[in-house]
Coordinates of C-alpha atoms in Angstrom, one line a residue:
Chain V
M1 CA 3.7 87.3 -57.2
I2 CA 5.3 88.9 -59.4
V3 CA 2.8 89.3 -62.7
G4 CA 4.0 89.5 -66.7
E5 CA 2.2 89.4 -69.7
R6 CA 3.1 88.3 -73.0
K7 CA 5.1 90.3 -75.4
P8 CA 2.9 90.9 -79.0
F9 CA 3.0 88.0 -81.0
D10 CA 4.7 90.0 -83.6
E11 CA 7.5 90.7 -81.9
I12 CA 8.1 87.1 -80.0
K13 CA 8.0 85.5 -83.9
A14 CA 10.1 88.2 -85.3
K15 CA 13.1 87.0 -82.2
V16 CA 12.5 83.4 -83.0
S17 CA 12.9 83.8 -86.6
D18 CA 16.9 83.1 -86.8
Y19 CA 16.5 79.8 -84.9
R20 CA 15.9 75.9 -86.1
K21 CA 15.1 74.1 -82.7
V22 CA 13.1 76.7 -80.2
L23 CA 12.3 75.2 -76.6
V24 CA 9.3 77.0 -75.0
L25 CA 10.2 77.2 -71.8
G26 CA 6.7 77.9 -68.9
C27 CA 7.5 79.0 -65.4
G28 CA 5.1 77.1 -62.8
T29 CA 4.2 79.8 -60.3
C30 CA 3.9 83.2 -60.2
V31 CA 3.6 84.0 -64.0
A32 CA 1.0 80.6 -64.4
V33 CA -1.1 82.1 -61.7
C34 CA -1.3 85.1 -63.4
M35 CA -1.9 83.3 -67.0
A36 CA 1.2 85.0 -69.0
G37 CA 3.6 82.0 -68.4
G38 CA 1.9 78.5 -67.0
E39 CA 1.6 75.1 -69.2
K40 CA -1.6 76.1 -70.5
E41 CA 0.7 79.5 -71.7
V42 CA 3.1 77.5 -72.9
E43 CA 1.3 75.3 -75.2
L44 CA -0.7 78.5 -76.7
L45 CA 2.2 80.4 -77.8
A46 CA 4.3 76.9 -78.9
S47 CA 0.6 75.8 -81.7
Q48 CA 0.6 79.8 -82.6
L49 CA 4.3 79.7 -83.5
R50 CA 4.3 76.7 -85.2
L51 CA 1.3 78.0 -87.3
A52 CA 3.1 81.0 -87.8
S53 CA 6.7 79.7 -89.3
R54 CA 4.5 77.1 -91.8
M55 CA 2.8 80.3 -93.2
D56 CA 6.0 81.9 -93.5
K57 CA 7.3 78.3 -95.2
K58 CA 9.9 78.5 -92.0
E59 CA 11.0 75.2 -90.8
I60 CA 11.7 75.9 -86.9
E61 CA 10.4 73.3 -83.9
F62 CA 8.9 74.2 -80.5
A63 CA 9.1 72.2 -78.1
E64 CA 7.4 72.9 -75.0
H65 CA 8.7 72.6 -71.3
T66 CA 7.6 74.3 -68.3
I67 CA 9.5 74.0 -64.9
V68 CA 8.8 75.0 -61.7
R69 CA 10.1 77.4 -60.9
Q70 CA 12.7 79.4 -63.6
C71 CA 14.4 82.1 -61.1
D72 CA 15.1 78.7 -58.7
R73 CA 18.2 76.8 -59.3
E74 CA 16.9 73.9 -57.3
Y75 CA 14.5 73.2 -61.0
T76 CA 16.5 74.8 -64.0
E77 CA 20.0 72.8 -63.3
P78 CA 18.2 69.9 -63.8
I79 CA 16.8 70.4 -67.0
L80 CA 20.3 71.8 -68.1
E81 CA 21.1 68.7 -70.8
K82 CA 17.5 69.5 -72.0
L83 CA 18.4 72.8 -72.6
G84 CA 21.9 71.8 -74.4
E85 CA 19.8 70.5 -77.2
Y86 CA 18.3 73.9 -78.7
D87 CA 19.3 76.7 -80.3
A88 CA 16.9 78.8 -78.0
V89 CA 15.0 78.9 -75.4
L90 CA 12.0 80.7 -75.6
S91 CA 11.4 81.8 -71.8
L92 CA 7.6 82.3 -70.5
A93 CA 9.1 83.6 -66.8
C94 CA 9.1 87.2 -65.1
G95 CA 12.9 89.0 -66.2
A96 CA 14.5 87.1 -63.1
G97 CA 13.6 83.5 -64.8
V98 CA 15.0 84.4 -68.3
Q99 CA 18.5 86.2 -66.5
L100 CA 18.7 82.9 -64.4
V101 CA 17.9 80.0 -67.3
S102 CA 20.2 82.6 -69.5
D103 CA 22.8 81.9 -66.1
V104 CA 22.4 78.6 -66.5
V105 CA 22.6 77.7 -70.0
E106 CA 25.8 81.1 -71.4
D107 CA 25.5 79.3 -75.0
V108 CA 22.3 79.3 -75.8
A109 CA 20.3 82.2 -76.6
V110 CA 17.1 82.8 -73.6
L111 CA 15.0 85.0 -75.2
P112 CA 12.2 86.3 -73.5
A113 CA 8.5 86.3 -74.3
L114 CA 6.9 88.6 -71.3
N115 CA 6.7 91.6 -70.2
T116 CA 7.8 92.1 -67.0
R117 CA 4.9 94.2 -64.7
F118 CA 5.5 94.6 -61.1
I119 CA 5.0 92.6 -57.7
G120 CA 0.8 92.0 -57.1
S121 CA -2.1 90.5 -56.1
T122 CA -5.0 89.3 -57.7
R123 CA -7.7 92.2 -57.6
E124 CA -11.1 89.7 -59.4
E125 CA -10.5 87.1 -61.5
G126 CA -7.8 87.8 -64.5
V127 CA -7.2 91.2 -62.8
W128 CA -4.1 91.9 -61.0
I129 CA -3.0 94.9 -58.9
E130 CA 0.9 96.4 -57.9
R131 CA 1.0 96.3 -54.5
C132 CA 4.8 96.5 -53.5
R133 CA 7.3 98.1 -55.0
S134 CA 9.7 97.3 -52.6
C135 CA 11.6 99.5 -51.5
G136 CA 13.9 97.4 -48.9
D137 CA 12.1 99.4 -45.5
C138 CA 8.2 98.7 -45.1
V139 CA 5.9 101.1 -44.0
L140 CA 2.8 98.9 -44.2
G141 CA 2.4 98.6 -40.2
D142 CA 1.7 102.5 -39.9
T143 CA -0.7 102.9 -42.9
G144 CA -3.4 101.0 -42.5
G145 CA -1.9 97.8 -44.9
I146 CA -2.2 100.0 -47.9
C147 CA 1.5 101.0 -49.8
P148 CA 2.1 105.0 -50.1
L149 CA 5.1 104.6 -51.7
T150 CA 3.3 102.1 -54.3
I151 CA -0.8 103.6 -54.5
C152 CA 0.4 107.1 -54.7
P153 CA 2.0 107.7 -58.4
K154 CA 4.1 110.3 -56.3
G155 CA 4.9 107.9 -54.1
L156 CA 4.3 110.3 -51.0
V157 CA 4.9 109.0 -47.5
N158 CA 3.5 112.1 -45.0
G159 CA 0.3 112.6 -46.6
P160 CA -1.7 113.4 -49.7
C161 CA -1.1 116.3 -52.5
G162 CA -3.2 118.9 -53.3
G163 CA -4.0 116.8 -56.4
T164 CA -6.2 114.6 -54.6
N165 CA -10.2 115.3 -55.4
D166 CA -13.0 113.6 -53.6
G167 CA -11.1 111.3 -52.2
K168 CA -9.5 110.8 -55.9
C169 CA -6.4 110.8 -57.7
E170 CA -4.6 113.3 -59.4
V171 CA -3.1 111.2 -62.3
T172 CA -6.3 109.5 -62.5
S173 CA -10.0 109.5 -61.2
E174 CA -10.6 106.0 -61.7
K175 CA -7.9 105.6 -58.9
D176 CA -8.4 106.1 -55.6
C177 CA -5.9 108.4 -53.3
A178 CA -4.1 106.5 -51.6
W179 CA -3.5 109.0 -48.5
T180 CA -7.0 109.3 -48.6
T181 CA -7.6 105.5 -47.8
I182 CA -5.0 105.0 -45.6
Y183 CA -6.5 108.2 -44.4
N184 CA -9.9 106.5 -43.9
R185 CA -8.7 102.9 -43.1
L186 CA -6.6 104.0 -39.7
D187 CA -9.2 106.3 -38.8
K188 CA -11.6 103.4 -38.5
Q189 CA -8.9 101.4 -36.6
G190 CA -8.3 104.4 -34.0
K191 CA -5.1 104.4 -34.9
L192 CA -4.5 108.1 -36.9
D193 CA -1.8 108.5 -34.7
N194 CA 0.5 106.2 -36.5
I195 CA 0.4 108.8 -39.1
R196 CA 0.5 112.4 -37.7
R197 CA 5.3 111.6 -37.1
I198 CA 6.9 112.9 -40.3
F199 CA 8.0 109.9 -42.2
S200 CA 11.5 110.1 -43.1
P201 CA 12.6 110.4 -46.9
I202 CA 13.4 107.1 -48.5
K203 CA 16.4 105.7 -48.2
Y204 CA 17.1 104.8 -51.6
S205 CA 20.5 103.7 -50.2
A206 CA 19.0 100.0 -49.4
Q207 CA 17.9 100.0 -52.8
T208 CA 21.5 99.0 -54.4
T209 CA 20.6 97.4 -58.0
P210 CA 20.6 95.3 -58.4
G211 CA 19.5 93.9 -54.8
L212 CA 21.4 91.6 -53.2
Q213 CA 19.8 89.6 -49.9
V214 CA 21.9 87.2 -47.8
N215 CA 20.3 84.9 -45.2
E216 CA 21.8 85.3 -42.3
A217 CA 22.9 81.9 -41.7
Y218 CA 24.7 81.5 -44.8
L219 CA 26.5 85.0 -44.2
K220 CA 28.2 83.7 -41.0
V221 CA 29.3 80.6 -43.5
E222 CA 30.5 83.3 -45.9
T223 CA 32.9 85.2 -43.7
E224 CA 34.1 82.3 -41.9
G225 CA 35.1 81.1 -45.1
T226 CA 37.2 84.4 -46.1
D227 CA 38.5 83.8 -42.1
G228 CA 40.2 81.0 -42.4
Q229 CA 41.9 82.3 -46.2
Chain N
M1 CA 16.0 146.8 -54.7
A2 CA 12.5 146.6 -53.2
S3 CA 11.5 148.8 -50.1
R4 CA 11.6 145.6 -47.2
S5 CA 12.3 141.8 -47.7
F6 CA 9.5 139.9 -47.7
K7 CA 9.9 138.6 -44.2
E8 CA 9.8 142.4 -42.9
A9 CA 6.2 142.5 -44.6
L10 CA 5.4 139.6 -42.7
D11 CA 6.5 140.4 -39.8
S12 CA 5.4 144.2 -39.9
G13 CA 1.8 142.9 -39.3
D14 CA 0.4 144.8 -42.5
F15 CA -1.8 143.0 -45.1
V16 CA 0.5 141.6 -47.7
V17 CA -0.2 141.0 -51.1
T18 CA 1.9 138.7 -53.3
S19 CA 1.4 137.7 -56.4
E20 CA 3.2 135.4 -59.4
V21 CA 5.0 135.0 -62.8
G22 CA 4.7 132.0 -64.9
P23 CA 8.4 131.8 -67.0
P24 CA 7.8 131.1 -70.0
K25 CA 8.2 128.4 -72.8
G26 CA 11.4 129.8 -74.7
T27 CA 14.1 132.4 -74.7
N28 CA 11.7 135.5 -75.3
I29 CA 11.3 137.3 -71.8
E30 CA 9.8 140.6 -73.0
E31 CA 6.0 140.6 -71.7
M32 CA 7.0 138.4 -68.5
L33 CA 10.4 141.6 -67.5
H34 CA 7.2 144.2 -68.6
H35 CA 4.8 141.7 -65.6
I36 CA 7.7 141.9 -63.4
D37 CA 8.0 145.6 -63.7
L38 CA 4.6 146.5 -63.6
L39 CA 4.3 144.4 -60.1
K40 CA 7.6 145.2 -58.5
D41 CA 6.6 148.0 -56.2
K42 CA 3.2 147.3 -55.9
V43 CA 2.9 143.6 -54.5
D44 CA 5.1 142.6 -51.2
G45 CA 6.9 139.2 -53.0
I46 CA 6.3 137.8 -56.5
N47 CA 6.8 134.2 -56.6
T48 CA 7.8 132.7 -59.7
T49 CA 6.4 129.0 -60.4
D50 CA 8.8 125.9 -61.2
N51 CA 7.9 124.1 -64.3
Q52 CA 3.8 125.1 -63.7
S53 CA 1.0 122.3 -64.9
S54 CA 4.3 119.4 -65.4
V55 CA 4.9 122.1 -68.5
M56 CA 8.6 122.9 -69.4
R57 CA 10.0 126.5 -69.2
I58 CA 12.4 128.6 -68.2
S59 CA 13.5 127.8 -64.3
S60 CA 11.8 129.1 -61.3
L61 CA 15.8 130.6 -59.9
A62 CA 16.5 132.3 -63.0
V63 CA 13.9 133.8 -63.2
C64 CA 14.0 135.2 -59.6
H65 CA 17.4 136.3 -60.4
L66 CA 16.0 138.6 -62.7
A67 CA 13.3 139.8 -60.6
Q68 CA 15.7 140.6 -58.2
E69 CA 17.7 142.7 -60.9
R70 CA 14.8 144.6 -61.3
G71 CA 14.1 145.2 -57.8
A72 CA 11.6 143.2 -57.4
E73 CA 11.7 140.8 -53.5
A74 CA 10.9 137.7 -55.4
I75 CA 9.7 133.9 -53.9
L76 CA 11.3 131.2 -55.7
Q77 CA 8.8 128.2 -55.9
V78 CA 10.2 124.8 -55.7
T79 CA 8.7 121.5 -56.4
C80 CA 9.4 118.1 -55.9
R81 CA 8.5 117.0 -59.3
D82 CA 12.0 117.2 -61.5
R83 CA 14.9 117.1 -59.2
N84 CA 16.1 114.3 -56.4
R85 CA 17.5 115.7 -53.0
M86 CA 20.9 116.8 -54.0
A87 CA 19.5 119.0 -57.0
L88 CA 16.9 120.6 -54.8
E89 CA 19.4 121.6 -51.6
S90 CA 22.4 122.5 -54.8
E91 CA 19.2 124.9 -55.7
L92 CA 18.5 126.4 -52.3
L93 CA 22.7 127.3 -52.3
S94 CA 22.2 129.0 -55.7
A95 CA 19.3 131.0 -55.1
N96 CA 20.6 132.1 -51.6
I97 CA 23.8 133.0 -53.4
L98 CA 21.8 134.8 -56.2
G99 CA 19.8 136.8 -53.2
V100 CA 16.8 135.1 -53.5
H101 CA 15.8 134.8 -49.6
N102 CA 12.0 133.0 -50.2
V103 CA 11.1 129.9 -51.6
L104 CA 7.7 128.1 -51.4
C105 CA 7.8 124.2 -51.0
L106 CA 5.3 122.3 -53.4
T107 CA 5.2 118.3 -54.0
G108 CA 4.1 119.4 -57.7
D109 CA 1.8 118.7 -60.1
Y110 CA 1.8 114.5 -61.5
V111 CA 4.6 114.1 -64.9
S112 CA 1.6 112.7 -66.6
V113 CA -0.9 116.1 -66.4
G114 CA 1.7 118.3 -68.2
D115 CA 3.9 118.3 -71.6
H116 CA 6.1 115.8 -71.0
P117 CA 4.3 112.6 -69.9
D118 CA 6.7 109.9 -70.5
A119 CA 9.5 111.8 -68.3
K120 CA 10.2 110.1 -65.2
P121 CA 8.7 111.7 -62.1
V122 CA 11.1 112.4 -59.3
F123 CA 9.9 112.8 -56.0
D124 CA 13.1 112.4 -53.9
L125 CA 11.5 114.2 -51.1
D126 CA 7.9 115.5 -49.9
S127 CA 7.3 119.2 -49.6
V128 CA 7.1 118.2 -45.9
H129 CA 10.9 117.2 -46.5
L130 CA 11.7 119.4 -48.7
I131 CA 11.0 122.3 -45.8
Q132 CA 12.8 120.3 -43.1
T133 CA 15.6 120.5 -45.6
V134 CA 15.7 124.2 -45.7
R135 CA 15.9 124.4 -42.1
T136 CA 18.6 122.0 -41.8
M137 CA 20.8 123.6 -43.9
E138 CA 20.2 127.1 -42.4
Q139 CA 22.0 125.4 -40.0
G140 CA 24.8 124.6 -41.5
K141 CA 24.4 121.2 -43.1
D142 CA 23.1 120.0 -45.7
I143 CA 20.3 116.4 -45.0
A144 CA 23.4 113.6 -45.7
G145 CA 24.3 115.3 -42.3
N146 CA 27.4 117.4 -44.3
E147 CA 28.7 120.6 -43.1
L148 CA 28.1 123.1 -45.5
N149 CA 30.4 126.2 -45.9
G150 CA 28.6 129.0 -44.9
P151 CA 24.3 128.4 -44.0
T152 CA 21.7 129.4 -45.5
R153 CA 18.3 131.7 -44.6
F154 CA 15.2 131.4 -46.3
C155 CA 11.5 132.8 -45.1
V156 CA 9.7 129.3 -46.1
G157 CA 6.3 128.7 -47.1
A158 CA 4.0 126.3 -48.5
I159 CA 0.7 125.2 -50.0
V160 CA -2.7 124.0 -48.4
T161 CA -6.0 123.6 -50.0
P162 CA -8.7 124.9 -47.5
E163 CA -12.0 123.1 -49.8
A164 CA -10.2 119.8 -50.4
N165 CA -12.7 117.5 -49.9
P166 CA -12.2 115.4 -47.8
I167 CA -10.1 117.7 -45.6
E168 CA -8.3 115.9 -43.0
P169 CA -6.1 114.1 -44.5
Q170 CA -4.8 117.9 -46.4
L171 CA -4.8 119.0 -42.8
L172 CA -2.9 115.9 -41.4
K173 CA -0.1 117.2 -44.1
F174 CA -0.4 120.8 -43.5
E175 CA 0.2 120.2 -39.7
K176 CA 3.3 119.0 -40.6
K177 CA 4.5 121.3 -42.6
I178 CA 3.9 124.0 -39.8
R179 CA 5.7 121.3 -37.5
A180 CA 8.1 121.3 -40.2
G181 CA 8.1 125.0 -40.1
I182 CA 6.8 127.5 -42.1
D183 CA 6.5 131.2 -42.3
F184 CA 4.1 131.7 -44.6
V185 CA 1.2 129.7 -46.5
Q186 CA -0.1 130.4 -49.6
T187 CA -3.7 128.6 -50.3
Q188 CA -5.0 127.7 -53.3
A189 CA -8.1 129.4 -54.6
I190 CA -10.9 130.7 -52.4
Y191 CA -13.9 132.4 -53.7
D192 CA -16.5 131.5 -50.6
L193 CA -15.7 133.8 -47.6
D194 CA -17.8 132.2 -45.4
N195 CA -16.2 129.0 -46.0
F196 CA -12.6 130.8 -45.8
K197 CA -13.4 131.7 -42.8
R198 CA -14.2 128.8 -40.6
F199 CA -10.3 127.2 -42.1
M200 CA -9.2 130.2 -41.0
Q201 CA -10.6 130.1 -37.4
Y202 CA -8.8 126.4 -37.1
A203 CA -5.6 127.6 -38.8
R204 CA -5.6 131.0 -36.5
R205 CA -4.0 128.5 -33.7
F206 CA -1.0 128.0 -35.6
E207 CA 2.1 130.6 -35.7
V208 CA 1.8 131.1 -39.7
K209 CA 1.3 134.2 -42.0
I210 CA -1.9 132.6 -43.9
L211 CA -2.5 134.7 -47.3
A212 CA -5.2 134.2 -49.3
G213 CA -5.1 132.4 -52.5
I214 CA -7.0 134.9 -55.5
I215 CA -6.9 133.8 -59.0
L216 CA -8.3 136.0 -61.0
L217 CA -11.8 134.6 -63.5
T218 CA -11.7 135.9 -66.4
G219 CA -15.4 134.5 -67.3
V220 CA -17.7 132.0 -67.2
G221 CA -16.3 129.7 -69.2
M222 CA -13.3 129.6 -66.8
A223 CA -15.1 129.5 -63.4
R224 CA -16.6 126.7 -64.4
Y225 CA -13.9 124.7 -65.9
M226 CA -12.2 125.2 -62.8
N227 CA -15.1 123.8 -60.5
A228 CA -14.7 120.8 -63.0
N229 CA -10.9 120.2 -63.0
V230 CA -9.0 121.8 -60.5
P231 CA -8.8 119.9 -57.4
G232 CA -9.8 121.7 -54.4
V233 CA -11.0 125.0 -56.0
V234 CA -14.8 125.7 -55.7
V235 CA -16.9 128.7 -57.4
P236 CA -20.0 129.2 -56.5
D237 CA -23.0 129.6 -57.9
Q238 CA -23.7 132.8 -57.4
L239 CA -20.0 134.5 -58.5
I240 CA -21.1 132.0 -61.9
R241 CA -24.2 134.3 -62.3
E242 CA -22.5 136.9 -62.1
L243 CA -20.5 136.9 -64.2
A244 CA -22.4 135.5 -66.4
G245 CA -24.6 138.4 -66.0
A246 CA -21.8 140.5 -67.3
P247 CA -22.5 142.7 -70.3
K248 CA -21.0 141.5 -73.2
G249 CA -17.5 141.7 -73.2
Q250 CA -17.0 143.0 -69.6
A251 CA -16.9 139.2 -68.0
L252 CA -13.3 139.8 -67.7
Q253 CA -13.5 143.6 -65.9
T254 CA -16.2 141.4 -63.5
G255 CA -13.4 139.1 -63.1
I256 CA -11.4 141.7 -61.7
A257 CA -14.1 143.5 -59.6
I258 CA -14.9 139.8 -58.2
A259 CA -11.3 139.6 -57.3
G260 CA -10.7 143.3 -55.8
R261 CA -14.2 142.8 -54.1
M262 CA -12.9 139.5 -52.0
I263 CA -10.0 141.2 -51.6
R264 CA -10.9 144.9 -50.0
Q265 CA -13.5 142.2 -47.4
I266 CA -10.6 139.9 -46.3
K267 CA -8.6 142.9 -45.7
D268 CA -11.1 144.8 -44.3
E269 CA -12.3 141.8 -41.6
R270 CA -8.9 140.9 -41.1
I271 CA -9.7 137.5 -42.1
C272 CA -6.7 136.1 -42.7
D273 CA -2.7 138.1 -42.9
G274 CA -2.7 139.0 -46.7
V275 CA -3.7 137.7 -50.2
H276 CA -1.7 135.9 -53.1
I277 CA -3.3 136.9 -56.5
M278 CA -3.1 134.5 -59.3
A279 CA -4.3 136.3 -63.1
I280 CA -2.7 133.7 -64.7
G281 CA -1.7 134.7 -68.3
H282 CA -3.4 138.2 -67.4
E283 CA -0.6 139.3 -65.2
G284 CA -0.9 143.1 -66.5
L285 CA -4.5 143.1 -65.1
V286 CA -2.5 142.6 -61.0
P287 CA -2.5 146.4 -60.9
Q288 CA -6.4 146.9 -61.7
I289 CA -7.2 144.3 -59.2
L290 CA -5.3 146.0 -56.3
E291 CA -7.4 149.2 -57.3
T292 CA -10.2 147.5 -57.1
A293 CA -9.7 146.4 -53.9
G294 CA -8.5 149.6 -53.0
L295 CA -4.7 148.8 -52.8

């Protein structure tokens, strides 16, 4: 999932202070799971903002709404009319959600209430850990299901650096060395040969920004359309 | 000019000695030049470090060039931390046209340990890729497959940490470095020669020259600091007691004696092919260490 965290309250408050009608818009998928942008968090943030604006003697109306996914037109387009009723939308989605909502309602300011952190998984209740850098060339099949590009701060693909110590990372002794972990797991699986070959440098051309992914079936339709012109 | 190239020294079968200078942080290079002059005729090669410990300094290549101009045989240290593949390849071409033909390929420390913790860590290539890059450019091509107008020529080295814990993942990478094509290896500092002999029993099978890393111990505080903070460096209790037992003001001399004694034993027993002496911050003492070692 995409993991996010709420921005500092004062930063959010300052950003909405120039508007009169603000829709606090939650996202019911990833950021709801990581307790940053779902229905509950929308309710909490809207209440805090109402209280703060009263204290500041400002007349700002804060409405609340949460949709299934802000990053999907299927869910954002149906609320287009509703969005148009506000001066600003305060989005509790990840950066992708904020941008899609902004694309849908171009004449309304869409403001982020979260900082998007990473693609991660749940480590324990309330704790999420980064697990994928979306490099576009997955090596997990060779590395025992542990991503060296994400877990190793240097993103090394051919083994540990000289900074690893007692199985811990050079950068912080609180983290395990990615390559020691990979080695131990493959050793258990009897698959150390997986990592004896020299892995090539990462192809950064596969990471052109912004990334664009077209489903093969849809790519064909598009080509046919072009051919017909 | 040095009487022979570093590659010739390695190939001669003689016991090889290298040392290093750290480029200063700032434009005052007087002391560094003094150290180069002190070392140039006493060692087979002088490493110049590359933003060592992730601290921004004069570039390794600029210092290599100055060292060569003064008649030293320079070994360019290159890390993957600060440059992408284009900048690394460009650096290698530049080194060659300035007459620098020795390169030590390193991953590099992470940026957070140094003096620019907010800098972007690059690590576009790793040390294995960097070795492959040097070898590819010697074939007249860059690593994107484009023709070079004139190939490079290098004597290529890498590092290994014989006391790494655990050692197995370290050796997996070490063997990749050998397959990528290196001529020599400088080890991380070693202090326990029995452990090092065991490492050499393993490493002897590879056709690569191995230089044992010798870091000058300046006192008991430094020894304890290295044990606590430097990955893969183990100063045995016996040496710590020896340093602690030194008469007041004599700890540094004891450190010199220890380094000299180790070098002499490595040479006499031909444990490996040579030594790489690092007297961090005390480069001026390297001639004294060599004298103590009988070199």
